[in-house]
PDB file of C-alpha atoms and ligand atoms in Angstrom:
ATOM      1  CA  MET A   1       6.417   0.900 -25.810  1.00 89.00           C
ATOM      2  CA  LYS A   2       4.718   2.027 -22.622  1.00 96.00           C
ATOM      3  CA  ARG A   3       5.739   5.418 -21.348  1.00 97.00           C
ATOM      4  CA  LEU A   4       7.088   4.381 -17.941  1.00 98.00           C
ATOM      5  CA  GLU A   5       8.868   1.182 -18.846  1.00 97.00           C
ATOM      6  CA  ASN A   6      12.122   0.692 -16.924  1.00 96.00           C
ATOM      7  CA  ARG A   7      10.978   3.083 -14.208  1.00 98.00           C
ATOM      8  CA  ILE A   8      10.757   2.120 -10.544  1.00 98.00           C
ATOM      9  CA  ALA A   9       8.084   4.076  -8.697  1.00 98.00           C
ATOM     10  CA  LEU A  10       7.316   4.412  -4.998  1.00 98.00           C
ATOM     11  CA  VAL A  11       3.847   5.601  -4.012  1.00 98.00           C
ATOM     12  CA  THR A  12       3.164   6.405  -0.355  1.00 98.00           C
ATOM     13  CA  GLY A  13      -0.355   6.022   0.978  1.00 98.00           C
ATOM     14  CA  ALA A  14      -0.895   3.480  -1.781  1.00 98.00           C
ATOM     15  CA  SER A  15      -3.489   1.311  -0.042  1.00 97.00           C
ATOM     16  CA  ALA A  16      -6.500   3.365  -1.161  1.00 97.00           C
ATOM     17  CA  GLY A  17      -7.772   6.517  -2.830  1.00 98.00           C
ATOM     18  CA  ILE A  18      -5.406   8.716  -4.826  1.00 98.00           C
ATOM     19  CA  GLY A  19      -2.386   6.577  -3.961  1.00 98.00           C
ATOM     20  CA  GLU A  20      -4.019   3.392  -5.173  1.00 98.00           C
ATOM     21  CA  ALA A  21      -5.305   5.009  -8.373  1.00 98.00           C
ATOM     22  CA  THR A  22      -1.869   6.477  -9.054  1.00 98.00           C
ATOM     23  CA  ALA A  23      -0.181   3.136  -8.496  1.00 98.00           C
ATOM     24  CA  ARG A  24      -2.574   1.541 -10.978  1.00 98.00           C
ATOM     25  CA  ALA A  25      -1.987   4.307 -13.544  1.00 98.00           C
ATOM     26  CA  LEU A  26       1.804   4.134 -13.272  1.00 98.00           C
ATOM     27  CA  ALA A  27       1.786   0.335 -13.520  1.00 98.00           C
ATOM     28  CA  ALA A  28      -0.476   0.489 -16.584  1.00 98.00           C
ATOM     29  CA  GLU A  29       2.251   2.570 -18.240  1.00 98.00           C
ATOM     30  CA  GLY A  30       4.853  -0.069 -17.463  1.00 98.00           C
ATOM     31  CA  ALA A  31       6.395   1.183 -14.214  1.00 98.00           C
ATOM     32  CA  ARG A  32       7.368  -1.279 -11.529  1.00 98.00           C
ATOM     33  CA  VAL A  33       5.465   0.120  -8.566  1.00 98.00           C
ATOM     34  CA  LEU A  34       6.326  -0.158  -4.886  1.00 98.00           C
ATOM     35  CA  LEU A  35       3.185   0.346  -2.835  1.00 98.00           C
ATOM     36  CA  GLY A  36       3.923   1.947   0.509  1.00 98.00           C
ATOM     37  CA  ALA A  37       1.287   1.910   3.260  1.00 98.00           C
ATOM     38  CA  ARG A  38       0.562   0.725   6.791  1.00 97.00           C
ATOM     39  CA  ARG A  39      -2.219  -1.762   6.024  1.00 96.00           C
ATOM     40  CA  GLU A  40      -0.508  -5.008   5.072  1.00 97.00           C
ATOM     41  CA  GLU A  41      -3.644  -6.942   4.209  1.00 98.00           C
ATOM     42  CA  ARG A  42      -4.744  -4.267   1.754  1.00 97.00           C
ATOM     43  CA  LEU A  43      -1.286  -4.188   0.165  1.00 98.00           C
ATOM     44  CA  ARG A  44      -1.288  -7.951  -0.345  1.00 98.00           C
ATOM     45  CA  THR A  45      -4.600  -7.655  -2.223  1.00 98.00           C
ATOM     46  CA  LEU A  46      -3.304  -4.820  -4.402  1.00 98.00           C
ATOM     47  CA  GLU A  47      -0.116  -6.745  -5.180  1.00 98.00           C
ATOM     48  CA  GLN A  48      -2.334  -9.390  -6.772  1.00 98.00           C
ATOM     49  CA  GLU A  49      -4.245  -6.820  -8.799  1.00 98.00           C
ATOM     50  CA  ILE A  50      -1.455  -4.529  -9.990  1.00 98.00           C
ATOM     51  CA  PRO A  51       1.025  -6.259 -12.292  1.00 96.00           C
ATOM     52  CA  GLY A  52       4.628  -5.973 -11.189  1.00 93.00           C
ATOM     53  CA  SER A  53       3.779  -4.241  -7.928  1.00 98.00           C
ATOM     54  CA  LYS A  54       5.146  -4.966  -4.481  1.00 98.00           C
ATOM     55  CA  GLY A  55       3.699  -3.869  -1.166  1.00 98.00           C
ATOM     56  CA  LEU A  56       5.991  -2.266   1.406  1.00 98.00           C
ATOM     57  CA  VAL A  57       4.557  -2.030   4.895  1.00 98.00           C
ATOM     58  CA  PHE A  58       5.698   1.206   6.536  1.00 98.00           C
ATOM     59  CA  ASP A  59       4.459   4.302   8.284  1.00 98.00           C
ATOM     60  CA  VAL A  60       5.758   7.528   6.701  1.00 98.00           C
ATOM     61  CA  ARG A  61       6.259   8.877  10.224  1.00 98.00           C
ATOM     62  CA  ASP A  62       9.041   6.320  10.735  1.00 98.00           C
ATOM     63  CA  PRO A  63      12.037   7.117   8.507  1.00 98.00           C
ATOM     64  CA  ALA A  64      14.060   4.076   9.594  1.00 98.00           C
ATOM     65  CA  GLY A  65      11.160   1.750   8.788  1.00 98.00           C
ATOM     66  CA  MET A  66      10.754   3.357   5.378  1.00 98.00           C
ATOM     67  CA  ALA A  67      14.444   3.025   4.575  1.00 98.00           C
ATOM     68  CA  GLN A  68      14.479  -0.601   5.659  1.00 98.00           C
ATOM     69  CA  ALA A  69      11.403  -1.539   3.635  1.00 98.00           C
ATOM     70  CA  LEU A  70      12.778   0.175   0.556  1.00 98.00           C
ATOM     71  CA  ALA A  71      16.205  -1.414   0.883  1.00 97.00           C
ATOM     72  CA  GLY A  72      14.541  -4.826   1.054  1.00 97.00           C
ATOM     73  CA  ALA A  73      12.684  -4.205  -2.208  1.00 98.00           C
ATOM     74  CA  LEU A  74      15.559  -2.957  -4.361  1.00 98.00           C
ATOM     75  CA  ALA A  75      18.376  -5.058  -5.789  1.00 97.00           C
ATOM     76  CA  PRO A  76      21.875  -3.596  -5.565  1.00 94.00           C
ATOM     77  CA  GLY A  77      22.182  -0.753  -8.065  1.00 92.00           C
ATOM     78  CA  GLU A  78      18.430  -0.234  -8.420  1.00 97.00           C
ATOM     79  CA  THR A  79      16.988   3.203  -7.716  1.00 96.00           C
ATOM     80  CA  VAL A  80      13.486   4.508  -7.218  1.00 98.00           C
ATOM     81  CA  ASP A  81      13.294   7.143  -9.938  1.00 98.00           C
ATOM     82  CA  LEU A  82       9.684   8.214  -9.477  1.00 98.00           C
ATOM     83  CA  VAL A  83       8.214   8.932  -6.080  1.00 99.00           C
ATOM     84  CA  VAL A  84       4.664  10.062  -5.371  1.00 99.00           C
ATOM     85  CA  LEU A  85       4.526  11.548  -1.865  1.00 99.00           C
ATOM     86  CA  ASN A  86       0.839  11.015  -1.379  1.00 98.00           C
ATOM     87  CA  ALA A  87       0.338   9.856   2.214  1.00 98.00           C
ATOM     88  CA  GLY A  88      -1.597  12.522   4.066  1.00 98.00           C
ATOM     89  CA  MET A  89      -4.585  13.074   6.312  1.00 98.00           C
ATOM     90  CA  ALA A  90      -6.672  15.499   8.333  1.00 97.00           C
ATOM     91  CA  ARG A  91      -8.293  15.192  11.757  1.00 97.00           C
ATOM     92  CA  GLY A  92     -11.421  17.129  12.595  1.00 95.00           C
ATOM     93  CA  ALA A  93     -12.717  20.367  11.142  1.00 96.00           C
ATOM     94  CA  GLY A  94     -13.441  22.353  14.266  1.00 96.00           C
ATOM     95  CA  PRO A  95     -12.009  25.725  15.246  1.00 98.00           C
ATOM     96  CA  LEU A  96      -8.338  25.827  16.147  1.00 97.00           C
ATOM     97  CA  GLN A  97      -9.112  26.725  19.764  1.00 98.00           C
ATOM     98  CA  GLU A  98     -10.972  23.430  20.136  1.00 97.00           C
ATOM     99  CA  GLY A  99      -8.292  21.247  18.552  1.00 96.00           C
ATOM    100  CA  ASN A 100      -6.014  18.946  20.495  1.00 96.00           C
ATOM    101  CA  PRO A 101      -2.247  18.470  20.358  1.00 98.00           C
ATOM    102  CA  GLU A 102      -2.458  14.744  19.657  1.00 98.00           C
ATOM    103  CA  ASP A 103      -4.439  15.303  16.474  1.00 98.00           C
ATOM    104  CA  TRP A 104      -2.121  18.132  15.458  1.00 98.00           C
ATOM    105  CA  SER A 105       0.942  15.923  15.914  1.00 98.00           C
ATOM    106  CA  GLU A 106      -0.564  13.118  13.870  1.00 98.00           C
ATOM    107  CA  VAL A 107      -1.414  15.453  10.987  1.00 98.00           C
ATOM    108  CA  VAL A 108       1.857  17.397  11.109  1.00 98.00           C
ATOM    109  CA  ASP A 109       3.973  14.258  11.436  1.00 98.00           C
ATOM    110  CA  THR A 110       2.201  12.489   8.565  1.00 98.00           C
ATOM    111  CA  ASN A 111       1.796  15.375   6.144  1.00 98.00           C
ATOM    112  CA  ILE A 112       5.054  17.258   6.686  1.00 98.00           C
ATOM    113  CA  LYS A 113       7.594  14.914   8.227  1.00 98.00           C
ATOM    114  CA  GLY A 114       6.221  12.016   6.188  1.00 98.00           C
ATOM    115  CA  VAL A 115       6.966  13.931   2.992  1.00 98.00           C
ATOM    116  CA  LEU A 116      10.446  14.818   4.216  1.00 98.00           C
ATOM    117  CA  HIS A 117      11.091  11.189   5.114  1.00 98.00           C
ATOM    118  CA  GLY A 118       9.945  10.122   1.650  1.00 98.00           C
ATOM    119  CA  LEU A 119      12.381  12.567   0.106  1.00 98.00           C
ATOM    120  CA  HIS A 120      15.148  11.441   2.415  1.00 98.00           C
ATOM    121  CA  VAL A 121      14.911   7.816   1.281  1.00 98.00           C
ATOM    122  CA  THR A 122      14.602   8.513  -2.444  1.00 98.00           C
ATOM    123  CA  LEU A 123      16.047  11.859  -3.518  1.00 98.00           C
ATOM    124  CA  PRO A 124      19.782  11.302  -2.921  1.00 98.00           C
ATOM    125  CA  ALA A 125      19.864   8.301  -5.276  1.00 98.00           C
ATOM    126  CA  MET A 126      17.897  10.189  -7.938  1.00 98.00           C
ATOM    127  CA  LEU A 127      20.347  13.079  -7.717  1.00 98.00           C
ATOM    128  CA  THR A 128      23.256  10.669  -8.129  1.00 98.00           C
ATOM    129  CA  GLN A 129      21.550   9.073 -11.105  1.00 97.00           C
ATOM    130  CA  GLY A 130      20.790  12.492 -12.613  1.00 98.00           C
ATOM    131  CA  SER A 131      17.131  11.831 -13.357  1.00 98.00           C
ATOM    132  CA  GLY A 132      13.806  11.132 -11.709  1.00 98.00           C
ATOM    133  CA  ASP A 133      10.463  12.576 -10.773  1.00 98.00           C
ATOM    134  CA  VAL A 134       9.237  13.697  -7.378  1.00 99.00           C
ATOM    135  CA  VAL A 135       5.502  14.311  -7.157  1.00 99.00           C
ATOM    136  CA  PHE A 136       4.048  15.976  -4.083  1.00 99.00           C
ATOM    137  CA  LEU A 137       0.365  15.680  -3.215  1.00 98.00           C
ATOM    138  CA  GLY A 138      -0.445  19.179  -2.113  1.00 98.00           C
ATOM    139  CA  SER A 139      -3.958  20.531  -1.926  1.00 98.00           C
ATOM    140  CA  VAL A 140      -5.915  23.661  -2.657  1.00 98.00           C
ATOM    141  CA  ALA A 141      -5.868  23.771   1.162  1.00 98.00           C
ATOM    142  CA  GLY A 142      -2.177  24.641   0.931  1.00 98.00           C
ATOM    143  CA  ARG A 143      -2.999  27.760  -1.084  1.00 98.00           C
ATOM    144  CA  TRP A 144      -6.199  28.966   0.561  1.00 98.00           C
ATOM    145  CA  VAL A 145      -7.217  28.521   4.210  1.00 98.00           C
ATOM    146  CA  TYR A 146     -10.794  27.713   5.207  1.00 98.00           C
ATOM    147  CA  PRO A 147     -12.531  27.836   8.611  1.00 98.00           C
ATOM    148  CA  GLY A 148     -11.742  24.741  10.663  1.00 97.00           C
ATOM    149  CA  GLY A 149      -8.806  23.863   8.435  1.00 98.00           C
ATOM    150  CA  ALA A 150      -5.917  25.772  10.015  1.00 98.00           C
ATOM    151  CA  VAL A 151      -3.682  22.829  10.853  1.00 98.00           C
ATOM    152  CA  TYR A 152      -4.408  20.762   7.752  1.00 98.00           C
ATOM    153  CA  CYS A 153      -4.003  23.849   5.553  1.00 98.00           C
ATOM    154  CA  ALA A 154      -0.734  24.699   7.312  1.00 98.00           C
ATOM    155  CA  THR A 155       0.648  21.241   6.557  1.00 98.00           C
ATOM    156  CA  LYS A 156      -0.268  21.519   2.887  1.00 98.00           C
ATOM    157  CA  ALA A 157       1.285  25.001   2.712  1.00 98.00           C
ATOM    158  CA  ALA A 158       4.399  23.354   4.129  1.00 99.00           C
ATOM    159  CA  VAL A 159       4.304  20.732   1.378  1.00 98.00           C
ATOM    160  CA  ARG A 160       4.215  23.550  -1.141  1.00 98.00           C
ATOM    161  CA  ALA A 161       7.251  25.174   0.502  1.00 98.00           C
ATOM    162  CA  ILE A 162       9.121  21.870   0.458  1.00 99.00           C
ATOM    163  CA  TYR A 163       8.280  21.445  -3.241  1.00 98.00           C
ATOM    164  CA  GLU A 164       9.582  24.945  -4.033  1.00 98.00           C
ATOM    165  CA  GLY A 165      12.705  24.435  -1.948  1.00 98.00           C
ATOM    166  CA  ALA A 166      13.503  21.017  -3.378  1.00 98.00           C
ATOM    167  CA  ARG A 167      13.246  22.288  -6.943  1.00 98.00           C
ATOM    168  CA  GLN A 168      15.727  25.030  -6.205  1.00 98.00           C
ATOM    169  CA  ASP A 169      18.107  22.860  -4.210  1.00 98.00           C
ATOM    170  CA  ALA A 170      18.206  20.236  -6.957  1.00 98.00           C
ATOM    171  CA  LEU A 171      18.490  22.691  -9.846  1.00 98.00           C
ATOM    172  CA  GLY A 172      20.620  21.277 -12.632  1.00 98.00           C
ATOM    173  CA  SER A 173      20.388  17.701 -11.365  1.00 98.00           C
ATOM    174  CA  GLY A 174      17.947  16.393 -13.964  1.00 98.00           C
ATOM    175  CA  VAL A 175      15.403  15.522 -11.266  1.00 98.00           C
ATOM    176  CA  ARG A 176      11.959  17.091 -11.775  1.00 98.00           C
ATOM    177  CA  PHE A 177       9.554  18.221  -9.068  1.00 99.00           C
ATOM    178  CA  THR A 178       5.788  18.577  -9.360  1.00 99.00           C
ATOM    179  CA  THR A 179       3.067  19.453  -6.905  1.00 99.00           C
ATOM    180  CA  VAL A 180      -0.461  18.316  -7.734  1.00 99.00           C
ATOM    181  CA  ASP A 181      -2.967  20.286  -5.658  1.00 98.00           C
ATOM    182  CA  PRO A 182      -6.535  18.959  -5.839  1.00 98.00           C
ATOM    183  CA  GLY A 183      -9.725  20.307  -4.332  1.00 98.00           C
ATOM    184  CA  MET A 184     -12.519  17.922  -3.335  1.00 97.00           C
ATOM    185  CA  VAL A 185     -11.694  14.323  -4.209  1.00 98.00           C
ATOM    186  CA  LYS A 186     -14.062  11.533  -3.277  1.00 96.00           C
ATOM    187  CA  THR A 187     -11.912   9.230  -1.130  1.00 95.00           C
ATOM    188  CA  ASP A 188     -11.921   8.103   2.483  1.00 92.00           C
ATOM    189  CA  PHE A 189     -10.197  11.409   3.358  1.00 95.00           C
ATOM    190  CA  SER A 190     -13.313  12.726   5.098  1.00 94.00           C
ATOM    191  CA  ALA A 191     -14.052   9.413   6.845  1.00 95.00           C
ATOM    192  CA  VAL A 192     -10.535   9.540   8.313  1.00 95.00           C
ATOM    193  CA  ARG A 193     -10.931  13.221   9.143  1.00 96.00           C
ATOM    194  CA  PHE A 194     -14.146  12.510  11.042  1.00 96.00           C
ATOM    195  CA  ARG A 195     -12.856   9.261  12.574  1.00 96.00           C
ATOM    196  CA  GLY A 196     -15.226   6.931  10.789  1.00 95.00           C
ATOM    197  CA  ASP A 197     -18.350   9.095  11.061  1.00 95.00           C
ATOM    198  CA  GLU A 198     -19.620   7.979   7.651  1.00 94.00           C
ATOM    199  CA  GLU A 199     -22.660  10.233   7.740  1.00 96.00           C
ATOM    200  CA  ARG A 200     -20.590  13.338   8.286  1.00 95.00           C
ATOM    201  CA  ALA A 201     -18.100  12.194   5.654  1.00 95.00           C
ATOM    202  CA  ALA A 202     -20.860  11.558   3.121  1.00 95.00           C
ATOM    203  CA  ALA A 203     -22.258  15.046   3.717  1.00 94.00           C
ATOM    204  CA  VAL A 204     -18.991  16.550   2.437  1.00 93.00           C
ATOM    205  CA  TYR A 205     -19.606  15.054  -1.009  1.00 94.00           C
ATOM    206  CA  ALA A 206     -23.417  15.095  -1.028  1.00 95.00           C
ATOM    207  CA  GLY A 207     -24.760  16.317  -4.355  1.00 96.00           C
ATOM    208  CA  VAL A 208     -21.294  17.184  -5.690  1.00 96.00           C
ATOM    209  CA  ASP A 209     -19.563  15.590  -8.635  1.00 96.00           C
ATOM    210  CA  ALA A 210     -16.260  15.632  -6.799  1.00 98.00           C
ATOM    211  CA  LEU A 211     -12.981  14.689  -8.437  1.00 98.00           C
ATOM    212  CA  THR A 212     -12.198  10.986  -8.454  1.00 98.00           C
ATOM    213  CA  PRO A 213      -8.855   9.479  -7.452  1.00 98.00           C
ATOM    214  CA  GLY A 214      -8.438   8.584 -11.125  1.00 98.00           C
ATOM    215  CA  ASP A 215      -8.691  12.263 -12.112  1.00 98.00           C
ATOM    216  CA  VAL A 216      -5.767  13.051  -9.849  1.00 98.00           C
ATOM    217  CA  ALA A 217      -3.802  10.039 -11.067  1.00 98.00           C
ATOM    218  CA  ASP A 218      -4.308  11.341 -14.621  1.00 98.00           C
ATOM    219  CA  ALA A 219      -2.758  14.680 -13.697  1.00 98.00           C
ATOM    220  CA  ILE A 220       0.213  12.931 -12.113  1.00 98.00           C
ATOM    221  CA  LEU A 221       0.637  10.749 -15.172  1.00 98.00           C
ATOM    222  CA  TYR A 222       0.601  13.831 -17.404  1.00 98.00           C
ATOM    223  CA  ALA A 223       3.379  15.447 -15.379  1.00 98.00           C
ATOM    224  CA  VAL A 224       5.699  12.438 -15.302  1.00 98.00           C
ATOM    225  CA  THR A 225       5.326  11.557 -18.975  1.00 98.00           C
ATOM    226  CA  ARG A 226       6.495  14.920 -20.416  1.00 98.00           C
ATOM    227  CA  PRO A 227       9.810  15.027 -22.307  1.00 98.00           C
ATOM    228  CA  ALA A 228      12.882  15.300 -20.060  1.00 97.00           C
ATOM    229  CA  HIS A 229      13.324  19.047 -20.652  1.00 98.00           C
ATOM    230  CA  VAL A 230       9.784  19.824 -19.423  1.00 98.00           C
ATOM    231  CA  ASN A 231       9.017  20.125 -15.693  1.00 98.00           C
ATOM    232  CA  VAL A 232       5.318  20.486 -14.970  1.00 98.00           C
ATOM    233  CA  GLY A 233       5.632  22.480 -11.754  1.00 98.00           C
ATOM    234  CA  GLU A 234       2.179  22.951 -10.288  1.00 98.00           C
ATOM    235  CA  ILE A 235      -1.210  21.554 -11.155  1.00 98.00           C
ATOM    236  CA  VAL A 236      -4.305  22.886  -9.366  1.00 98.00           C
ATOM    237  CA  LEU A 237      -7.201  20.544 -10.016  1.00 98.00           C
ATOM    238  CA  TRP A 238     -10.771  21.505  -9.132  1.00 98.00           C
ATOM    239  CA  ALA A 239     -14.068  19.733  -9.562  1.00 98.00           C
ATOM    240  CA  ALA A 240     -16.183  21.811 -11.915  1.00 98.00           C
ATOM    241  CA  ALA A 241     -18.611  22.124  -8.989  1.00 98.00           C
ATOM    242  CA  GLN A 242     -16.022  23.837  -6.766  1.00 98.00           C
ATOM    243  CA  ALA A 243     -14.896  27.458  -7.236  1.00 98.00           C
ATOM    244  CA  SER A 244     -12.872  27.984  -4.058  1.00 98.00           C
ATOM    245  CA  VAL A 245     -12.147  26.150  -0.820  1.00 97.00           C
ATOM    246  CA  THR A 246     -15.482  27.398   0.507  1.00 96.00           C
ATOM    247  CA  ALA A 247     -17.611  27.664  -2.664  1.00 97.00           C
ATOM    248  CA  VAL A 248     -19.187  24.391  -3.767  1.00 97.00           C
ATOM    249  CA  THR A 249     -22.399  23.950  -5.715  1.00 97.00           C
ATOM    250  CA  ARG A 250     -24.627  21.002  -4.859  1.00 97.00           C
ATOM    251  CA  ARG A 251     -27.427  19.399  -6.818  1.00 93.00           C
TER     252      ARG A 251
HETATM  253  C1  8X3 B 301      -8.386  18.109   0.631  1.00 59.54           C
HETATM  254  C2  8X3 B 301      -9.144  19.231   0.055  1.00 59.54           C
HETATM  255  O1  8X3 B 301     -10.599  21.242   0.571  1.00 59.54           O
HETATM  256  O2  8X3 B 301     -11.098  19.184   1.744  1.00 59.54           O
HETATM  257  O3  8X3 B 301      -7.024  18.303   0.436  1.00 59.54           O
HETATM  258  O4  8X3 B 301      -9.180  20.481   2.324  1.00 59.54           O
HETATM  259  S1  8X3 B 301     -10.033  20.068   1.243  1.00 59.54           S
END
């Protein structure tokens, strides 16, 4: 028997990177996985590759769109009982005084409101059911601030606060809450941050054995496959080559 049989999972930001790897890992353990993301074409490809998966096209910044997509994917009486709130991004890495409000809004709306919207469309039903897992994708950036990271770090600190608050508000419900907080992971995170400047993005990971999306998916899988009385609260995951948000060793 696979460990997540009979579970229905929703993964946000599932079209690539950590979200995609997590969707694959959950499906391999028998979960039926709903893949939430904006890029429809990418979702249709993943649907073919991940058994039992279904792509839901939505933007986490739009709560009504999320609710509608989810409602269309669930039969009456079905409940998402595992949600991985992964969608997140950064824009730029310059000093705060050089940042611009449009970038700030995009990052704040995606990383903070997007997580709240994901909770809004899944948590009430889990509470009614009396079981489920909520996994937040935090970051070491939510624990330690680095130069040029003020806004991104602030959003990940907010995710950590939401995790702590949700656990307390749902105490006794049977729903478990986990935050997985990775350091450097080799994904398109930096390409998005630097708006497609591949050279600059590549420099972030140059000579570093960074974490892979699969490493993070492994940590998530560990948390959600513990016995019901165990709640893995917080996992901080570093590459062996990284000792702090500013200390990285390169070959
Ligand atoms: C991403 C990790 O250190 O690049 O969450 O901000 S970092």
